[in-house]
XYZ file of C-alpha atoms in Angstrom:
664
model
C -0.135 0.126 0.092
C 3.049 1.885 0.285
C 4.707 1.688 -2.115
C 1.763 2.106 -4.487
C 0.773 5.309 -3.131
C 4.496 6.637 -3.366
C 4.800 5.668 -7.620
C 1.651 8.123 -7.489
C 3.142 10.390 -5.101
C 6.620 9.976 -7.642
C 4.685 10.241 -11.094
C 3.513 14.188 -9.358
C 7.383 15.950 -8.896
C 7.979 14.224 -12.604
C 5.723 16.034 -13.979
C 3.896 12.584 -15.498
C 0.825 14.282 -14.030
C -0.295 17.319 -13.271
C -1.108 17.755 -9.416
C -4.829 17.901 -9.546
C -5.205 14.798 -12.180
C -3.327 13.226 -10.619
C -4.823 14.216 -7.216
C -8.476 13.035 -8.869
C -6.556 9.916 -10.252
C -5.358 9.190 -6.358
C -9.543 9.811 -5.098
C -11.715 7.559 -7.851
C -8.885 5.400 -8.422
C -8.507 4.579 -4.550
C -10.504 1.216 -5.060
C -9.229 0.646 -8.525
C -5.833 0.538 -7.267
C -6.406 -1.586 -4.429
C -7.847 -4.626 -6.486
C -6.015 -3.811 -8.958
C -3.319 -5.029 -6.180
C -4.823 -7.603 -3.823
C -5.422 -9.479 -7.674
C -1.706 -9.559 -8.355
C -1.003 -10.912 -4.438
C -4.064 -14.286 -5.393
C -1.652 -14.597 -8.909
C 1.437 -15.089 -6.445
C -0.258 -17.295 -4.136
C 1.122 -20.844 -3.996
C 5.478 -19.183 -5.002
C 6.599 -18.817 -1.463
C 9.071 -16.405 -2.675
C 6.921 -14.354 -4.750
C 4.701 -13.762 -1.394
C 7.653 -12.871 0.872
C 7.382 -9.177 0.909
C 3.541 -9.008 0.936
C 2.376 -8.733 4.717
C -0.076 -10.876 6.696
C -2.993 -8.348 6.434
C -3.082 -8.156 2.539
C -2.983 -11.671 1.488
C -5.774 -12.022 4.370
C -7.511 -9.873 2.469
C -7.135 -10.673 -0.893
C -7.922 -13.711 -0.310
C -10.932 -12.966 0.787
C -11.828 -10.765 -2.285
C -12.841 -13.640 -4.959
C -15.502 -15.780 -2.690
C -17.013 -12.378 -2.445
C -17.151 -11.166 -5.313
C -18.755 -14.626 -5.936
C -21.775 -13.564 -4.028
C -21.715 -10.238 -5.099
C -22.607 -11.950 -8.378
C -24.682 -14.062 -7.952
C -26.611 -11.276 -5.617
C -27.013 -8.919 -9.379
C -28.458 -11.601 -11.180
C -31.441 -12.260 -8.335
C -31.569 -8.552 -8.187
C -31.763 -8.461 -12.084
C -34.561 -11.226 -12.100
C -36.371 -9.307 -9.574
C -36.583 -6.131 -11.725
C -37.789 -7.975 -14.748
C -40.274 -10.131 -13.739
C -41.156 -8.240 -10.758
C -41.207 -11.573 -8.188
C -39.072 -9.694 -5.390
C -40.481 -6.255 -5.055
C -37.737 -5.504 -2.308
C -35.057 -7.267 -3.740
C -35.914 -5.167 -7.195
C -36.181 -2.219 -5.458
C -32.359 -1.845 -4.107
C -31.054 -4.013 -6.435
C -31.185 -1.075 -9.203
C -28.644 0.495 -7.851
C -26.255 -2.191 -6.370
C -26.076 -3.200 -10.155
C -24.862 -0.039 -10.692
C -21.201 -1.285 -9.769
C -19.168 -4.578 -10.827
C -19.104 -7.009 -9.282
C -14.954 -6.644 -8.169
C -15.230 -3.214 -6.737
C -18.555 -3.519 -4.940
C -16.423 -6.708 -3.105
C -13.823 -4.737 -2.495
C -14.854 -2.111 -1.518
C -16.616 -4.068 0.857
C -13.285 -5.620 2.462
C -11.712 -2.250 2.357
C -14.045 -0.531 4.719
C -14.525 -3.045 6.712
C -11.335 -3.454 7.518
C -10.782 0.432 8.089
C -13.270 0.301 10.697
C -12.403 -2.319 12.828
C -8.725 -1.398 12.849
C -10.261 0.721 15.338
C -11.986 -0.506 18.321
C -13.721 2.628 19.739
C -12.588 2.921 23.911
C -14.032 0.783 26.276
C -16.726 1.821 29.075
C -17.133 1.033 32.305
C -20.993 0.009 31.943
C -21.463 -3.470 33.643
C -21.332 -5.502 30.488
C -18.636 -7.046 29.141
C -17.899 -5.320 26.223
C -17.030 -7.008 22.644
C -14.145 -5.758 20.744
C -16.305 -4.211 18.023
C -18.209 -1.905 15.853
C -21.587 -1.441 16.743
C -22.903 -3.148 13.461
C -25.326 0.214 12.310
C -22.222 2.062 12.068
C -20.304 -0.750 9.647
C -23.655 -0.776 7.487
C -24.171 3.268 6.783
C -20.645 3.256 6.235
C -20.698 0.320 3.339
C -23.849 1.935 2.204
C -23.003 5.296 1.649
C -19.474 3.620 0.369
C -20.959 1.916 -2.166
C -23.071 4.854 -3.145
C -20.279 7.566 -3.654
C -18.561 4.967 -5.419
C -21.729 5.379 -7.801
C -21.710 8.834 -8.258
C -17.916 8.811 -9.092
C -18.074 5.787 -11.099
C -20.793 8.792 -13.188
C -17.950 10.931 -13.361
C -15.685 8.982 -15.051
C -17.783 8.936 -18.111
C -17.129 11.075 -20.674
C -20.246 13.326 -20.652
C -19.804 14.175 -16.635
C -15.915 15.497 -17.908
C -16.444 18.154 -17.870
C -18.241 18.616 -13.888
C -14.468 17.341 -13.008
C -12.494 20.433 -15.196
C -14.973 22.693 -13.472
C -13.759 21.772 -10.483
C -10.138 21.505 -11.087
C -10.539 24.765 -12.606
C -11.873 26.297 -9.584
C -9.523 24.930 -7.422
C -6.712 26.503 -9.705
C -8.081 30.002 -9.138
C -8.723 29.005 -5.324
C -4.931 28.427 -4.641
C -3.962 31.692 -7.056
C -5.828 33.858 -4.032
C -8.429 35.180 -6.073
C -11.299 33.669 -4.948
C -10.310 35.753 -2.052
C -11.994 38.736 -3.886
C -16.133 38.607 -2.770
C -16.987 39.241 -5.684
C -15.291 36.453 -7.747
C -16.431 34.238 -5.400
C -20.135 35.332 -5.085
C -20.171 34.726 -9.473
C -18.367 31.746 -9.208
C -20.689 30.755 -6.667
C -23.688 31.784 -8.147
C -22.346 29.909 -11.596
C -21.587 26.385 -9.462
C -25.296 26.603 -7.987
C -26.623 27.244 -11.816
C -24.868 24.223 -12.795
C -26.270 22.126 -9.321
C -28.775 20.762 -10.282
C -27.606 18.036 -13.155
C -24.171 17.467 -11.008
C -26.301 15.928 -7.580
C -26.520 12.303 -7.561
C -29.965 11.117 -5.952
C -30.186 10.754 -2.750
C -31.177 6.844 -0.946
C -33.797 6.418 1.368
C -32.593 5.338 4.930
C -34.400 1.590 3.772
C -32.303 1.444 0.853
C -28.999 2.634 2.995
C -29.561 0.167 5.945
C -30.510 -3.225 2.983
C -27.343 -2.554 1.181
C -25.240 -2.150 3.587
C -26.995 -4.998 5.966
C -26.748 -7.367 3.219
C -22.658 -6.722 2.085
C -21.772 -6.398 5.253
C -23.466 -10.581 5.758
C -21.485 -11.385 2.530
C -18.179 -10.190 4.180
C -18.901 -12.877 7.191
C -20.073 -15.365 5.257
C -16.638 -15.284 3.110
C -14.337 -13.916 5.282
C -12.411 -16.599 6.788
C -8.238 -17.257 8.706
C -6.702 -19.312 9.874
C -6.170 -20.671 13.514
C -4.060 -23.815 14.626
C -5.852 -25.579 18.059
C -4.681 -28.566 19.739
C -6.997 -31.709 19.295
C -8.605 -33.308 22.060
C -8.455 -36.841 20.805
C -5.212 -36.805 19.660
C -3.568 -34.090 20.856
C -1.817 -33.082 17.783
C -1.974 -29.160 16.412
C -4.695 -28.663 14.075
C -5.405 -26.203 11.204
C -8.846 -24.922 10.482
C -10.421 -21.815 9.136
C -12.735 -20.160 11.832
C -14.689 -17.107 10.988
C -12.330 -12.834 10.482
C -15.960 -11.020 11.765
C -18.923 -12.486 13.907
C -21.743 -10.653 15.008
C -22.855 -10.375 18.538
C -24.972 -7.842 20.704
C -23.925 -5.401 23.792
C -26.450 -4.078 26.108
C -25.674 -0.559 27.125
C -27.747 1.970 29.018
C -30.949 -0.444 28.144
C -31.347 -0.809 24.384
C -30.076 -4.158 23.242
C -26.823 -3.321 19.979
C -25.742 -5.519 17.799
C -22.093 -5.366 17.416
C -19.223 -6.425 15.007
C -15.854 -7.961 16.132
C -13.286 -8.757 13.988
C -11.335 -11.991 15.034
C -8.785 -12.014 18.356
C -5.683 -12.980 15.275
C -7.007 -10.757 13.230
C -6.832 -7.707 15.743
C -3.071 -8.544 16.135
C -2.800 -7.890 12.760
C -4.155 -4.897 13.062
C -1.784 -4.261 15.771
C 1.278 -5.167 13.449
C 0.688 -5.532 10.397
C 0.864 -1.837 7.719
C -2.548 -0.396 7.465
C -1.959 2.213 4.347
C -3.440 -0.867 2.271
C -6.898 0.188 3.600
C -6.890 3.869 3.751
C -8.723 5.068 1.970
C -7.336 8.308 -0.141
C -9.716 10.376 0.591
C -9.905 10.391 3.716
C -6.180 11.484 3.385
C -4.319 14.641 3.218
C -4.173 16.702 -0.036
C -1.310 16.655 -2.443
C -3.140 19.888 -3.983
C -4.610 22.777 -2.257
C -8.349 22.196 -2.000
C -10.895 22.956 -3.709
C -13.013 25.768 -2.375
C -15.983 25.818 -0.556
C -17.602 28.440 -3.011
C -21.593 26.683 -1.503
C -22.294 24.475 1.407
C -21.483 21.302 -0.605
C -18.635 21.592 -2.897
C -15.596 21.884 -1.421
C -12.252 20.259 -0.159
C -11.592 17.071 -1.763
C -12.175 17.512 -5.713
C -14.164 14.605 -6.137
C -16.218 14.268 -3.514
C -19.261 17.043 -2.219
C -20.145 17.038 1.018
C -21.881 19.147 3.458
C -19.007 21.622 4.496
C -20.163 21.728 8.142
C -20.655 18.460 10.108
C -24.243 16.797 10.474
C -25.605 13.146 11.685
C -28.386 12.622 10.201
C -30.025 15.774 10.974
C -31.937 17.028 7.654
C -33.614 20.704 9.542
C -29.667 21.262 9.977
C -28.870 20.286 6.321
C -31.973 22.768 5.345
C -31.040 25.836 7.181
C -27.549 25.315 5.865
C -28.619 24.988 2.044
C -31.022 28.412 3.158
C -27.853 30.334 4.307
C -25.727 29.448 1.364
C -28.736 30.308 -1.534
C -28.821 32.999 0.060
C -24.995 34.872 0.246
C -24.276 34.314 3.888
C -21.565 32.008 4.081
C -18.565 33.844 1.990
C -16.658 35.103 4.914
C -16.748 31.492 6.833
C -16.574 29.459 3.933
C -13.631 32.057 2.740
C -12.636 31.624 6.341
C -11.989 27.500 5.672
C -10.432 28.370 2.399
C -7.731 29.906 3.783
C -7.072 27.253 6.574
C -6.922 24.773 3.952
C -4.120 26.603 1.840
C -1.801 26.128 4.525
C 0.949 23.463 3.080
C 2.167 21.410 5.446
C 5.188 18.945 5.644
C 6.378 15.949 7.274
C 9.291 16.100 10.552
C 11.769 14.663 9.330
C 14.289 14.079 12.383
C 11.121 13.560 14.922
C 9.561 11.122 12.156
C 12.706 8.515 12.955
C 12.768 8.933 16.309
C 9.190 8.138 16.293
C 9.889 5.004 13.944
C 12.762 4.324 16.183
C 10.333 3.840 19.166
C 7.641 2.002 16.690
C 10.033 -1.061 15.874
C 11.707 -1.556 19.315
C 7.969 -2.616 20.473
C 8.900 -0.838 23.690
C 6.039 1.937 25.240
C 7.112 5.673 24.749
C 6.003 8.845 25.013
C 1.845 7.421 24.372
C 3.342 4.365 21.477
C 1.606 2.289 23.575
C 3.690 -1.174 23.318
C 3.721 -4.334 20.777
C 2.006 -6.115 23.382
C 0.123 -6.262 26.153
C 2.190 -7.302 29.591
C -0.086 -6.767 32.117
C -0.604 -10.806 33.681
C -4.386 -11.857 33.422
C -6.228 -11.161 37.088
C -5.426 -14.624 39.252
C -9.003 -16.531 39.228
C -10.151 -17.298 44.117
C -9.525 -20.276 44.840
C -13.837 -20.220 46.552
C -14.606 -18.449 42.702
C -17.913 -20.851 43.042
C -18.558 -20.430 46.567
C -17.783 -17.160 47.418
C -20.147 -14.051 45.694
C -17.815 -11.905 46.651
C -14.591 -13.381 45.563
C -16.578 -13.802 42.028
C -17.818 -10.595 42.088
C -14.252 -8.829 42.967
C -13.024 -11.247 39.908
C -15.501 -10.071 37.528
C -15.276 -6.605 37.804
C -10.720 -6.895 37.855
C -11.928 -9.244 34.644
C -13.455 -6.885 33.023
C -10.701 -3.986 33.624
C -8.392 -5.979 32.656
C -10.477 -6.279 29.356
C -11.385 -3.524 29.088
C -7.197 -1.808 28.758
C -6.471 -5.023 26.718
C -9.042 -3.726 24.003
C -7.578 -0.120 24.428
C -4.285 -0.598 24.087
C -5.242 -2.439 21.026
C -6.875 0.330 19.495
C -4.095 2.907 20.364
C -1.575 0.936 19.170
C -3.646 0.434 15.453
C -4.067 4.161 15.747
C -0.605 5.299 16.031
C -0.328 2.255 13.658
C -1.954 4.329 11.135
C -0.501 8.193 11.649
C 3.259 6.212 11.100
C 1.725 4.610 8.248
C 0.560 8.549 6.405
C 3.595 9.876 8.233
C 5.736 7.054 6.153
C 4.334 8.062 3.196
C 4.011 11.676 2.731
C 7.630 11.676 4.473
C 8.946 13.177 1.509
C 6.261 15.498 0.098
C 3.721 18.823 1.174
C 0.751 18.467 2.335
C -2.757 20.039 2.749
C -5.935 19.697 4.867
C -8.690 20.398 3.616
C -11.712 21.810 6.409
C -15.014 21.810 7.554
C -16.695 23.099 11.050
C -18.565 21.402 13.064
C -22.272 23.586 14.544
C -20.008 26.069 16.600
C -18.566 27.703 12.848
C -15.155 25.686 15.318
C -13.200 24.061 11.543
C -11.978 21.109 11.349
C -9.498 18.653 9.311
C -11.516 16.401 7.257
C -8.523 13.864 6.956
C -9.357 12.268 10.556
C -6.862 10.156 10.805
C -3.690 12.251 10.934
C -3.828 16.055 10.914
C -1.894 18.649 12.790
C -4.688 18.973 15.189
C -4.846 15.341 16.217
C -3.054 14.090 19.462
C 0.608 14.729 20.505
C 1.726 12.612 17.784
C 0.169 14.449 14.954
C 1.183 18.153 16.084
C 4.626 16.933 16.411
C 5.143 14.620 13.542
C 4.083 17.987 11.121
C 6.121 21.237 10.631
C 4.322 24.197 7.951
C 6.389 23.608 4.240
C 7.415 26.876 3.992
C 9.280 28.585 6.500
C 9.108 32.423 8.052
C 12.886 34.297 10.248
C 12.428 33.719 13.903
C 12.685 37.608 14.074
C 13.335 39.793 17.636
C 10.739 38.150 19.422
C 10.178 34.850 17.751
C 13.123 32.841 20.450
C 11.051 34.365 23.190
C 7.827 33.114 21.759
C 9.712 29.960 20.821
C 10.984 29.251 24.178
C 7.506 29.881 25.859
C 5.675 27.077 23.557
C 7.760 24.813 24.983
C 7.655 25.547 28.810
C 3.845 25.181 28.053
C 4.174 21.822 26.412
C 6.388 20.787 29.906
C 3.138 22.019 31.878
C 4.748 25.335 32.641
C 1.820 27.392 31.364
C 0.218 28.187 34.347
C 3.985 30.427 35.237
C 4.013 34.045 34.259
C 6.616 34.323 31.268
C 9.221 35.144 32.311
C 8.967 32.383 34.640
C 8.938 30.201 32.014
C 11.511 31.508 30.261
C 14.301 31.154 33.577
C 13.017 27.238 33.066
C 13.757 26.988 29.355
C 17.351 28.807 29.999
C 17.741 26.135 33.083
C 17.920 23.366 30.785
C 19.449 24.417 27.478
C 21.976 21.437 28.455
C 19.000 18.805 28.291
C 17.417 20.761 25.246
C 21.027 20.341 23.007
C 21.162 16.655 24.538
C 17.218 15.327 23.396
C 17.564 16.931 19.819
C 20.955 15.262 19.639
C 20.270 11.957 20.454
C 16.346 11.496 21.376
C 16.055 8.024 20.955
C 19.595 6.295 22.732
C 19.391 2.767 22.613
C 18.917 2.239 25.913
C 15.465 3.293 26.312
C 14.561 1.171 23.557
C 16.713 -1.875 24.719
C 14.680 -2.536 28.288
C 17.873 -1.412 29.824
C 15.821 -0.417 33.019
C 18.287 1.788 35.146
C 19.374 4.089 32.084
C 18.152 7.482 32.847
C 15.122 8.395 30.028
C 15.694 11.575 27.785
C 14.531 15.042 29.276
C 12.181 15.173 26.753
C 9.877 13.081 27.914
C 8.906 14.430 31.066
C 6.615 16.756 29.370
C 3.044 16.493 29.273
C 3.149 16.379 25.999
C 6.518 14.784 24.328
C 6.646 14.850 21.062
C 5.621 17.997 20.485
C 8.492 19.064 23.126
C 10.967 17.056 21.342
C 9.744 19.097 17.772
C 10.538 22.371 19.999
C 14.158 20.858 21.464
C 15.020 20.054 17.301
C 13.892 23.845 16.830
C 15.433 25.394 19.570
C 18.875 23.671 19.379
C 18.372 24.185 15.696
C 18.293 27.978 16.027
C 20.923 28.255 18.988
C 23.712 26.538 16.970
C 22.989 29.028 13.995
C 25.216 31.615 13.254
C 22.108 34.495 13.635
C 19.483 32.854 15.455
C 16.735 35.794 14.734
C 17.138 34.647 10.533
C 17.220 31.151 11.512
C 13.476 30.491 9.161
C 11.186 28.005 11.568
C 8.628 25.830 9.838
C 7.905 24.669 13.582
C 3.962 25.645 14.338
C 3.282 27.014 17.921
C -0.840 26.806 19.706
C -2.333 28.676 21.444
C -5.565 28.648 23.106
C -8.173 30.844 24.930
C -9.526 30.294 28.056
C -12.764 29.060 27.706
C -13.473 30.459 24.564
C -17.623 30.376 25.325
C -17.336 32.610 28.622
C -14.881 35.008 27.274
C -17.453 35.790 24.522
C -19.991 35.981 27.126
C -17.657 38.158 29.656
C -16.817 40.701 26.548
C -20.391 40.861 25.409
C -21.915 41.210 28.585
C -18.713 43.893 30.125
C -18.122 41.598 32.872
C -15.243 42.553 34.330
C -14.687 39.838 36.920
C -15.753 37.234 34.271
C -13.036 38.544 31.996
C -10.306 38.330 34.678
C -11.217 34.903 34.782
C -10.720 34.000 31.230
C -7.799 36.159 30.979
C -9.347 38.721 28.958
C -7.627 41.607 31.579
C -3.644 42.098 32.009
C -2.889 39.505 34.788
C 0.313 38.815 36.182
C 0.425 35.445 35.412
C -2.053 33.330 33.247
C -5.488 32.953 35.602
C -7.812 29.746 35.258
C -11.602 29.675 35.249
C -11.891 26.226 35.884
C -9.819 26.303 39.604
C -11.972 29.161 39.989
C -15.140 27.139 40.035
C -13.779 24.291 42.089
C -12.730 26.402 44.544
C -16.485 27.304 44.926
C -17.597 24.093 44.347
C -14.906 22.371 47.010
C -16.038 25.452 48.982
C -19.765 25.238 48.936
C -19.306 20.910 49.686
C -17.337 21.808 52.849
C -19.997 23.442 54.017
C -22.161 21.221 53.277
C -20.120 18.073 54.949
C -20.085 20.287 58.230
C -24.162 19.671 58.702
C -23.472 15.985 58.125
C -24.425 15.729 54.448
C -23.741 12.531 53.335
C -22.888 13.043 50.263
C -20.442 16.314 50.677
C -18.748 13.970 52.770
C -17.897 11.196 50.927
C -16.988 13.941 48.112
C -14.050 16.278 50.351
C -10.227 15.877 49.039
C -11.433 13.798 45.901
C -12.860 16.624 43.180
C -10.014 17.922 40.687
C -9.643 20.387 38.296
C -10.788 17.554 35.924
C -14.247 16.923 37.120
C -15.419 20.260 36.434
C -13.585 22.071 33.315
C -15.783 19.978 30.492
C -19.155 20.529 32.570
C -17.897 24.406 32.411
C -16.713 24.130 28.925
C -20.140 22.608 27.678
C -22.336 24.368 29.610
C -22.282 27.957 26.730
C -22.644 25.520 24.228
C -26.324 24.093 25.842
C -25.219 21.082 27.528
C -28.263 19.817 29.444
C -28.703 19.402 33.220
C -28.915 15.167 32.496
C -25.914 15.178 30.102
C -23.478 18.013 32.755
C -24.350 14.859 36.104
C -22.853 12.169 33.243
C -20.464 13.889 32.932
C -19.589 14.712 36.367
C -19.953 11.318 37.167
C -18.494 9.678 33.840
C -14.809 12.103 35.419
C -15.558 10.726 38.788
C -15.740 7.175 38.302
C -12.047 7.978 36.339
């Protein structure tokens, strides 16, 4: 998968393809390319020498393809018969959509989408019910039907009669990268032109019944056809025996009184998700772009070159979509959409020194800086001898086993997530990238690529730098040091105190930059001293800052050093900042850092102090709940509720948030 992506990227820089046409090819042909790779794998099958360079996950996925393809073809024949003679109205209804794609294309989409979704298991809850290692069936069914629907649209776009749409999209994207669309008159004219031609471009929508039937049908076919080898000791002969087991299984889970269907992957498959390359199952429509994104001229035309989706994240809410469309048609979104375009035009690259450190840690299999270990090494709780007779011992053991299973599932999920990020960074190692953006209902912007972006976790942020640098200037070194101190959790100190912290650790900074991952760290030497950058709260960003600061200080003129590091600055509870400003609330403004002060204020700590004072008063009066909460409250418990209060959190929702934090 990585080599195929690198090959495509290489053609961009050898001018074999124009950048926009290459991006379009990656988006459109992502399933065709995967199909070709899987067929090549199946051709090599039987020759051990030819199979040595093919990962186990890819070999397994390719093996399922012919069986699933045959099942899809049989169903399409039944659909065609039903459409001709009217013998099955339900099959005839969804069959007109299912027959729009060839069986191989449908089969490869089904395999890749399910593999992509199952490689991430959501974090387990602390419900008393044992958790399955899987996803809700409805999530997978919706994702499958959406992927099929989108591919039908892309298939139509490839036809000669629709090539004018592609040409128009690329033309508008080029115009955006030139900066001309930030002239509102030009933007308005292009938006009106796009709306006039949009009716013939829009794909017919599927009702929920059609989506559910098609997604469920394909998922059941995959469950039937996907098998993997597992080995066990035959109880009669004692010999090690091989058998083919289902790769996916369907079960049920009870959550908050409701019964949900769940799809779980076989334990052997989950282990492959943690160790094997996952790039082969990543859709190019979920990756960063090679060229500037298509500008947002209307509510549903922007981002990737060939995929139309709303500029606002909407979860099955037709009313929100209607309001969004009305605002767009009334020309009320231009400034907002121009902001999304500006963010999308930012050019990014991989931070090579940080990537080298990440790769060394990843290959070692050790747990370092929140990169999870290759294996879950916590021993399983011992079953008590009086398990059957002692109710308390049995209950305690079950709770311990539940927590152990939840922790193991969480480690697996984190390892798979890290695998995605490392492989995507490897694929884009020598090439620039862009992140198309959309927004949530508050107007807050987010990158569309879900697995790897600059607003991701500490690992993502540490691996990214701006592609184009700027000289630090007179104040650049000052803010670089402030940034490094913040990453070590010193953000509540005054600026002078933060500078003192950094200046007193210059030797540690230089040592971290010169040898970030010593061999003793990954070889398991328990007595070896850990590198200083690992003491930071955000370790990978701290390492990136150490490397940048060391390079700047060693340059002949630090003010002229061209830095590419991105420095994040966050507001203090932005919602309360707006309320304080609108209400001219000087006390509230001081709490959220809108007023001058010697050191940063923390509104969450202020709220916590008030809550603690009230609890102390109640506990003195003998209130049982207050007595139980004494000395147990932390800033983390109140932070989420204070943040979401300005966004309309309900009383029940706030109680659930606090209860969840208390359980933690």
